[in-house]
């Protein structure tokens, strides 16, 4: 079944490169004149006080509009997405689908201490208020964040690209590790697909972004270990876990993480750690600062997966075949 409304794709500033790769994947195999996908004409006017205004430079009346934008810090990225959704609705778009490869504020998914906000719920409310009809995102910090939205959420798993990628590496004596107890479910799903054992790292924190100690549960000795996680922020936990695993007799430690937030001293921490390789997706672009050491970091693209799911959602086709877990 095909959608009667035209498909229009726009990219906000934080995800222009990712959007270009998605367009490329949407057009692969299409013959000239077959109605090729393209990025719509869109601009953001910047005012001297830091305020900005997104605007569409072409009609979106009656269209199914996909707006591609990850929302890592700064908050301008979220604000730009919200204003763009609002602009599309006010320009009479039939539906507005927010494609958020990385959903910021996802770590604030509950009250973990008194008198704090639940940031993920606030963002979900703002998305609805702006006029979004649907959200497409990848590896939320907690699956239940989908329930914060009062409209459909297409929750894509990076395992769709990471599991075949790890399989192709043919790593001998492979074991999958979770960097903390919260990641046990994800690690178990990877280990089941790759038919290898699981190791769980148990950490205790002194405060946010500061880890006090880590212990490893499972058979580490003689294993080539891949730590899997949803994101790398400062890489403090990850590097400490890698060091502990090497001390316990691991042959090598790699890491697979969907979102390379990589804030603070993350690049430095990874470069100086016992990690041999770190694989991240392109949901957040890597730093282009030449002073940052990216030699251990390899990017695995999610563009093809997003392109397939966007196409299926637009054509009202089932997307269940695109999920590994």
C-alpha positions as a LaTeX table, in Angstrom:
\begin{tabular}{lrrr}
\hline
Residue & $x$ (\AA) & $y$ (\AA) & $z$ (\AA) \\
\hline
Unk1 & 0.00 & 0.00 & 0.00 \\
Unk2 & 1.47 & 3.38 & $-1.00$ \\
Unk3 & 0.92 & 6.67 & 0.78 \\
Unk4 & $-1.17$ & 9.20 & $-1.17$ \\
Unk5 & 0.86 & 12.09 & 0.22 \\
Unk6 & 4.30 & 13.03 & $-1.06$ \\
Unk7 & 7.36 & 12.26 & 1.06 \\
Unk8 & 9.51 & 15.25 & 2.04 \\
Unk9 & 12.77 & 14.92 & 3.98 \\
Unk10 & 14.49 & 17.79 & 5.78 \\
Unk11 & 17.65 & 17.91 & 7.88 \\
Unk12 & 18.32 & 20.20 & 10.82 \\
Unk13 & 21.87 & 21.38 & 11.43 \\
Unk14 & 23.09 & 18.69 & 13.87 \\
Unk15 & 22.31 & 15.81 & 11.48 \\
Unk16 & 22.99 & 17.13 & 7.97 \\
Unk17 & 25.70 & 14.54 & 7.20 \\
Unk18 & 23.61 & 11.67 & 8.56 \\
Unk19 & 20.60 & 12.87 & 6.52 \\
Unk20 & 22.74 & 12.96 & 3.35 \\
Unk21 & 23.72 & 9.31 & 3.95 \\
Unk22 & 20.05 & 8.37 & 4.51 \\
Unk23 & 19.11 & 10.03 & 1.18 \\
Unk24 & 21.93 & 8.12 & $-0.54$ \\
Unk25 & 20.62 & 4.80 & 0.84 \\
Unk26 & 17.01 & 5.65 & $-0.10$ \\
Unk27 & 18.14 & 6.21 & $-3.70$ \\
Unk28 & 20.38 & 3.13 & $-4.05$ \\
Unk29 & 19.17 & 0.94 & $-6.88$ \\
Unk30 & 16.69 & 3.52 & $-8.17$ \\
Unk31 & 16.78 & 4.28 & $-11.88$ \\
Unk32 & 16.91 & 7.89 & $-13.14$ \\
Unk33 & 13.43 & 9.41 & $-13.19$ \\
Unk34 & 12.05 & 7.01 & $-10.56$ \\
Unk35 & 11.21 & 9.79 & $-8.13$ \\
Unk36 & 14.48 & 9.98 & $-6.26$ \\
Unk37 & 14.51 & 11.13 & $-2.63$ \\
Unk38 & 16.21 & 14.44 & $-1.88$ \\
Unk39 & 16.74 & 16.80 & 1.00 \\
Unk40 & 14.18 & 19.60 & 0.91 \\
Unk41 & 15.14 & 23.28 & 0.81 \\
Unk42 & 15.40 & 24.42 & 4.41 \\
Unk43 & 17.31 & 27.11 & 6.26 \\
Unk44 & 17.82 & 28.42 & 9.76 \\
Unk45 & 18.05 & 32.20 & 10.26 \\
Unk46 & 20.38 & 33.07 & 13.12 \\
Unk47 & 19.89 & 36.26 & 15.12 \\
Unk48 & 22.72 & 38.06 & 16.90 \\
Unk49 & 21.36 & 37.27 & 20.38 \\
Unk50 & 21.55 & 33.51 & 19.70 \\
Unk51 & 17.86 & 33.08 & 18.82 \\
Unk52 & 17.14 & 31.32 & 15.53 \\
Unk53 & 14.21 & 30.59 & 13.21 \\
Unk54 & 13.93 & 27.52 & 10.96 \\
Unk55 & 12.01 & 27.93 & 7.71 \\
Unk56 & 11.01 & 25.75 & 4.75 \\
Unk57 & 11.90 & 27.20 & 1.35 \\
Unk58 & 9.38 & 25.01 & $-0.47$ \\
Unk59 & 5.79 & 23.91 & 0.02 \\
Unk60 & 5.10 & 21.00 & 2.39 \\
Unk61 & 1.29 & 21.27 & 2.15 \\
Unk62 & $-0.29$ & 17.82 & 2.45 \\
Unk63 & 3.12 & 16.10 & 2.64 \\
Unk64 & 4.47 & 13.44 & 5.00 \\
Unk65 & 7.43 & 15.39 & 6.39 \\
Unk66 & 10.43 & 13.60 & 7.92 \\
Unk67 & 12.62 & 15.92 & 10.01 \\
Unk68 & 16.03 & 14.39 & 10.77 \\
Unk69 & 17.76 & 15.72 & 13.88 \\
Unk70 & 19.67 & 14.15 & 16.77 \\
Unk71 & 19.46 & 16.11 & 20.02 \\
Unk72 & 22.85 & 15.95 & 21.74 \\
Unk73 & 23.93 & 19.04 & 23.71 \\
Unk74 & 23.62 & 21.98 & 23.33 \\
Unk75 & 19.88 & 22.38 & 23.87 \\
Unk76 & 19.73 & 24.42 & 20.63 \\
Unk77 & 19.54 & 21.09 & 18.77 \\
Unk78 & 16.33 & 20.09 & 20.56 \\
Unk79 & 14.87 & 23.60 & 20.20 \\
Unk80 & 15.65 & 23.60 & 16.47 \\
Unk81 & 13.83 & 20.29 & 16.03 \\
Unk82 & 10.78 & 21.53 & 17.97 \\
Unk83 & 10.58 & 24.77 & 15.97 \\
Unk84 & 10.97 & 22.85 & 12.69 \\
Unk85 & 8.12 & 20.49 & 13.61 \\
Unk86 & 5.95 & 23.49 & 14.48 \\
Unk87 & 6.85 & 25.21 & 11.19 \\
Unk88 & 5.88 & 22.07 & 9.22 \\
Unk89 & 2.50 & 21.80 & 10.97 \\
Unk90 & 1.79 & 25.49 & 10.42 \\
Unk91 & 2.70 & 25.02 & 6.74 \\
Unk92 & $-0.11$ & 22.40 & 6.51 \\
Unk93 & 2.01 & 19.22 & 6.40 \\
Unk94 & $-0.22$ & 16.15 & 6.61 \\
Unk95 & 2.07 & 14.34 & 9.06 \\
Unk96 & 5.36 & 15.28 & 10.72 \\
Unk97 & 7.70 & 12.45 & 11.69 \\
Unk98 & 10.66 & 13.36 & 13.91 \\
Unk99 & 13.65 & 11.17 & 13.04 \\
Unk100 & 15.89 & 11.40 & 16.12 \\
Unk101 & 18.83 & 9.02 & 15.73 \\
Unk102 & 19.95 & 10.11 & 19.21 \\
Unk103 & 17.26 & 11.12 & 21.73 \\
Unk104 & 18.81 & 13.51 & 24.26 \\
Unk105 & 17.71 & 13.57 & 27.93 \\
Unk106 & 17.00 & 9.82 & 27.76 \\
Unk107 & 19.08 & 9.21 & 30.89 \\
Unk108 & 16.52 & 11.24 & 32.88 \\
Unk109 & 13.90 & 8.50 & 32.63 \\
Unk110 & 12.85 & 8.31 & 36.31 \\
Unk111 & 13.21 & 10.06 & 39.67 \\
Unk112 & 16.42 & 8.46 & 40.95 \\
Unk113 & 16.56 & 10.89 & 43.87 \\
Unk114 & 14.09 & 13.38 & 45.41 \\
Unk115 & 13.21 & 16.69 & 43.75 \\
Unk116 & 14.56 & 16.05 & 40.25 \\
Unk117 & 12.90 & 16.30 & 36.84 \\
Unk118 & 12.12 & 13.42 & 34.48 \\
Unk119 & 13.71 & 15.08 & 31.46 \\
Unk120 & 12.77 & 12.37 & 28.95 \\
Unk121 & 9.07 & 12.86 & 29.76 \\
Unk122 & 9.39 & 16.66 & 29.45 \\
Unk123 & 10.96 & 16.23 & 25.98 \\
Unk124 & 8.17 & 13.80 & 24.96 \\
Unk125 & 5.57 & 16.37 & 26.06 \\
Unk126 & 7.31 & 19.12 & 24.10 \\
Unk127 & 7.42 & 16.93 & 20.97 \\
Unk128 & 3.64 & 16.46 & 21.23 \\
Unk129 & 3.04 & 20.17 & 21.88 \\
Unk130 & 5.15 & 21.08 & 18.81 \\
Unk131 & 2.94 & 18.83 & 16.67 \\
Unk132 & 4.94 & 15.65 & 15.99 \\
Unk133 & 2.80 & 12.71 & 14.81 \\
Unk134 & 5.48 & 10.05 & 15.21 \\
Unk135 & 9.05 & 9.63 & 16.45 \\
Unk136 & 11.75 & 7.38 & 15.06 \\
Unk137 & 14.75 & 6.88 & 17.33 \\
Unk138 & 17.54 & 4.45 & 18.14 \\
Unk139 & 18.59 & 2.62 & 21.32 \\
Unk140 & 16.82 & 4.65 & 23.99 \\
Unk141 & 18.57 & 4.55 & 27.36 \\
Unk142 & 15.53 & 2.66 & 28.68 \\
Unk143 & 12.96 & 0.92 & 26.45 \\
Unk144 & 10.05 & 2.14 & 28.57 \\
Unk145 & 10.65 & 5.76 & 27.47 \\
Unk146 & 8.48 & 4.76 & 24.48 \\
Unk147 & 5.56 & 4.91 & 26.91 \\
Unk148 & 6.21 & 8.60 & 27.60 \\
Unk149 & 4.85 & 9.39 & 24.12 \\
Unk150 & 1.14 & 9.52 & 23.27 \\
Unk151 & 1.82 & 8.70 & 19.60 \\
Unk152 & 3.75 & 5.93 & 17.78 \\
Unk153 & 7.46 & 5.46 & 18.43 \\
Unk154 & 9.62 & 3.39 & 16.08 \\
Unk155 & 12.42 & 2.22 & 18.38 \\
Unk156 & 15.32 & 1.01 & 16.24 \\
Unk157 & 18.07 & $-1.19$ & 17.69 \\
Unk158 & 21.72 & $-0.75$ & 16.68 \\
Unk159 & 22.06 & $-4.53$ & 17.10 \\
Unk160 & 20.69 & $-4.66$ & 13.54 \\
Unk161 & 24.06 & $-3.37$ & 12.30 \\
Unk162 & 26.38 & $-4.29$ & 15.19 \\
Unk163 & 25.64 & $-8.04$ & 15.35 \\
Unk164 & 26.42 & $-8.71$ & 11.62 \\
Unk165 & 29.45 & $-6.41$ & 11.99 \\
Unk166 & 30.82 & $-8.36$ & 14.97 \\
Unk167 & 30.08 & $-11.66$ & 13.23 \\
Unk168 & 32.15 & $-10.53$ & 10.23 \\
Unk169 & 35.12 & $-9.74$ & 12.49 \\
Unk170 & 35.38 & $-13.48$ & 13.32 \\
Unk171 & 36.76 & $-12.85$ & 16.81 \\
Unk172 & 38.03 & $-16.06$ & 18.45 \\
Unk173 & 37.10 & $-16.84$ & 22.09 \\
Unk174 & 34.55 & $-14.03$ & 21.96 \\
Unk175 & 32.64 & $-12.95$ & 25.07 \\
Unk176 & 30.14 & $-10.10$ & 25.37 \\
Unk177 & 30.25 & $-7.87$ & 28.44 \\
Unk178 & 27.78 & $-5.41$ & 29.98 \\
Unk179 & 29.48 & $-2.38$ & 31.57 \\
Unk180 & 26.89 & $-2.36$ & 34.38 \\
Unk181 & 23.88 & $-4.30$ & 35.67 \\
Unk182 & 21.51 & $-2.11$ & 33.64 \\
Unk183 & 23.11 & $-3.31$ & 30.40 \\
Unk184 & 22.72 & $-7.02$ & 31.19 \\
Unk185 & 19.64 & $-7.47$ & 28.99 \\
Unk186 & 21.36 & $-5.90$ & 25.96 \\
Unk187 & 24.55 & $-7.95$ & 26.50 \\
Unk188 & 22.54 & $-11.15$ & 26.86 \\
Unk189 & 20.71 & $-10.49$ & 23.56 \\
Unk190 & 24.02 & $-9.92$ & 21.72 \\
Unk191 & 25.59 & $-13.03$ & 23.30 \\
Unk192 & 22.59 & $-15.15$ & 22.33 \\
Unk193 & 22.82 & $-14.05$ & 18.67 \\
Unk194 & 26.60 & $-14.51$ & 18.59 \\
Unk195 & 26.51 & $-17.79$ & 20.59 \\
Unk196 & 29.07 & $-16.72$ & 23.18 \\
Unk197 & 29.24 & $-16.24$ & 26.97 \\
Unk198 & 28.23 & $-13.09$ & 28.90 \\
Unk199 & 30.23 & $-11.15$ & 31.47 \\
Unk200 & 28.56 & $-8.56$ & 33.72 \\
Unk201 & 30.49 & $-5.66$ & 35.22 \\
Unk202 & 29.11 & $-4.35$ & 38.50 \\
Unk203 & 29.96 & $-0.73$ & 39.26 \\
Unk204 & 29.40 & 1.59 & 42.19 \\
Unk205 & 29.33 & 5.35 & 41.60 \\
Unk206 & 30.62 & 8.12 & 43.84 \\
Unk207 & 28.56 & 10.69 & 41.89 \\
Unk208 & 27.39 & 11.32 & 38.30 \\
Unk209 & 30.15 & 10.54 & 35.77 \\
Unk210 & 32.51 & 9.33 & 38.54 \\
Unk211 & 32.87 & 5.56 & 39.11 \\
Unk212 & 34.27 & 4.32 & 42.43 \\
Unk213 & 34.87 & 0.63 & 41.67 \\
Unk214 & 34.05 & $-2.11$ & 39.16 \\
Unk215 & 33.99 & $-5.89$ & 39.59 \\
Unk216 & 33.49 & $-8.43$ & 36.76 \\
Unk217 & 31.13 & $-11.40$ & 37.05 \\
Unk218 & 31.82 & $-14.26$ & 34.62 \\
Unk219 & 34.67 & $-16.15$ & 32.97 \\
Unk220 & 37.11 & $-13.51$ & 31.70 \\
Unk221 & 40.42 & $-15.36$ & 31.34 \\
Unk222 & 41.54 & $-16.03$ & 27.77 \\
Unk223 & 38.57 & $-14.21$ & 26.21 \\
Unk224 & 38.43 & $-11.48$ & 23.56 \\
Unk225 & 35.75 & $-9.29$ & 25.09 \\
Unk226 & 33.37 & $-6.82$ & 23.46 \\
Unk227 & 31.61 & $-4.46$ & 25.90 \\
Unk228 & 28.21 & $-3.38$ & 24.53 \\
Unk229 & 26.35 & $-0.27$ & 25.68 \\
Unk230 & 23.83 & 2.29 & 24.46 \\
Unk231 & 26.20 & 5.27 & 24.76 \\
Unk232 & 29.68 & 6.45 & 25.66 \\
Unk233 & 29.71 & 9.79 & 27.47 \\
Unk234 & 32.99 & 10.55 & 29.28 \\
Unk235 & 34.15 & 6.92 & 28.70 \\
Unk236 & 35.17 & 6.72 & 32.39 \\
Unk237 & 33.11 & 3.59 & 33.14 \\
Unk238 & 34.07 & 1.96 & 29.86 \\
Unk239 & 37.83 & 2.49 & 30.27 \\
Unk240 & 37.78 & 1.37 & 33.90 \\
Unk241 & 35.80 & $-1.76$ & 32.94 \\
Unk242 & 38.32 & $-2.51$ & 30.16 \\
Unk243 & 41.23 & $-2.18$ & 32.62 \\
Unk244 & 39.54 & $-4.51$ & 35.15 \\
Unk245 & 38.82 & $-7.12$ & 32.43 \\
Unk246 & 42.45 & $-7.02$ & 31.19 \\
Unk247 & 43.71 & $-7.39$ & 34.78 \\
Unk248 & 41.50 & $-10.47$ & 35.14 \\
Unk249 & 43.16 & $-12.14$ & 32.13 \\
Unk250 & 41.20 & $-11.02$ & 29.07 \\
Unk251 & 43.18 & $-11.27$ & 25.81 \\
Unk252 & 41.67 & $-8.05$ & 24.42 \\
Unk253 & 38.81 & $-5.64$ & 25.12 \\
Unk254 & 36.78 & $-3.80$ & 22.49 \\
Unk255 & 33.61 & $-1.75$ & 22.88 \\
Unk256 & 30.42 & $-1.32$ & 20.86 \\
Unk257 & 28.22 & 1.66 & 21.72 \\
Unk258 & 25.36 & 3.14 & 19.74 \\
Unk259 & 25.77 & 6.81 & 20.65 \\
Unk260 & 29.21 & 8.37 & 20.80 \\
Unk261 & 28.38 & 11.35 & 23.02 \\
Unk262 & 32.11 & 11.56 & 23.91 \\
Unk263 & 32.11 & 14.58 & 26.21 \\
Unk264 & 34.78 & 15.90 & 28.56 \\
Unk265 & 38.00 & 13.86 & 28.31 \\
Unk266 & 36.34 & 10.95 & 26.46 \\
Unk267 & 38.67 & 10.95 & 23.43 \\
Unk268 & 41.73 & 11.17 & 25.70 \\
Unk269 & 40.39 & 8.45 & 28.02 \\
Unk270 & 39.80 & 6.06 & 25.10 \\
Unk271 & 43.21 & 6.78 & 23.52 \\
Unk272 & 44.99 & 6.08 & 26.83 \\
Unk273 & 42.91 & 3.03 & 27.82 \\
Unk274 & 43.48 & $-0.69$ & 27.34 \\
Unk275 & 40.64 & $-0.77$ & 24.79 \\
Unk276 & 41.93 & $-1.97$ & 21.41 \\
Unk277 & 38.97 & $-0.63$ & 19.39 \\
Unk278 & 35.74 & 1.30 & 19.99 \\
Unk279 & 32.84 & 0.98 & 17.54 \\
Unk280 & 30.13 & 3.67 & 17.53 \\
Unk281 & 27.34 & 4.49 & 15.10 \\
Unk282 & 26.83 & 7.79 & 13.24 \\
Unk283 & 23.77 & 8.88 & 15.29 \\
Unk284 & 26.03 & 11.63 & 16.69 \\
Unk285 & 28.86 & 12.94 & 14.48 \\
Unk286 & 32.42 & 12.46 & 15.79 \\
Unk287 & 34.38 & 15.56 & 16.71 \\
Unk288 & 36.24 & 17.16 & 13.81 \\
Unk289 & 38.79 & 18.71 & 16.19 \\
Unk290 & 42.24 & 17.60 & 14.91 \\
Unk291 & 43.48 & 17.61 & 18.52 \\
Unk292 & 41.09 & 14.76 & 19.40 \\
Unk293 & 42.61 & 11.29 & 18.97 \\
Unk294 & 40.10 & 9.15 & 17.05 \\
Unk295 & 42.57 & 6.41 & 16.01 \\
Unk296 & 40.84 & 3.71 & 18.11 \\
Unk297 & 37.31 & 4.76 & 17.10 \\
Unk298 & 35.51 & 3.24 & 14.11 \\
Unk299 & 32.08 & 4.39 & 12.90 \\
Unk300 & 29.43 & 1.88 & 11.78 \\
Unk301 & 26.60 & 3.62 & 9.91 \\
Unk302 & 22.92 & 3.37 & 10.84 \\
Unk303 & 21.86 & 5.31 & 7.71 \\
Unk304 & 20.72 & 2.25 & 5.73 \\
Unk305 & 18.59 & 0.96 & 8.63 \\
Unk306 & 16.93 & 4.35 & 9.10 \\
Unk307 & 16.38 & 4.69 & 5.32 \\
Unk308 & 14.64 & 1.27 & 5.19 \\
Unk309 & 12.38 & 2.04 & 8.15 \\
Unk310 & 11.50 & 5.55 & 6.90 \\
Unk311 & 10.55 & 4.03 & 3.53 \\
Unk312 & 8.44 & 1.31 & 5.16 \\
Unk313 & 6.68 & 3.75 & 7.51 \\
Unk314 & 5.93 & 6.06 & 4.56 \\
Unk315 & 4.54 & 3.16 & 2.50 \\
Unk316 & 2.53 & 1.77 & 5.47 \\
Unk317 & 4.51 & $-1.48$ & 5.46 \\
Unk318 & 5.37 & $-3.57$ & 8.57 \\
Unk319 & 8.78 & $-2.87$ & 10.05 \\
Unk320 & 9.11 & $-5.88$ & 12.40 \\
Unk321 & 11.60 & $-7.56$ & 10.04 \\
Unk322 & 14.08 & $-4.74$ & 10.75 \\
Unk323 & 14.58 & $-5.69$ & 14.39 \\
Unk324 & 16.99 & $-8.18$ & 15.94 \\
Unk325 & 15.84 & $-7.63$ & 19.54 \\
\hline
\end{tabular}
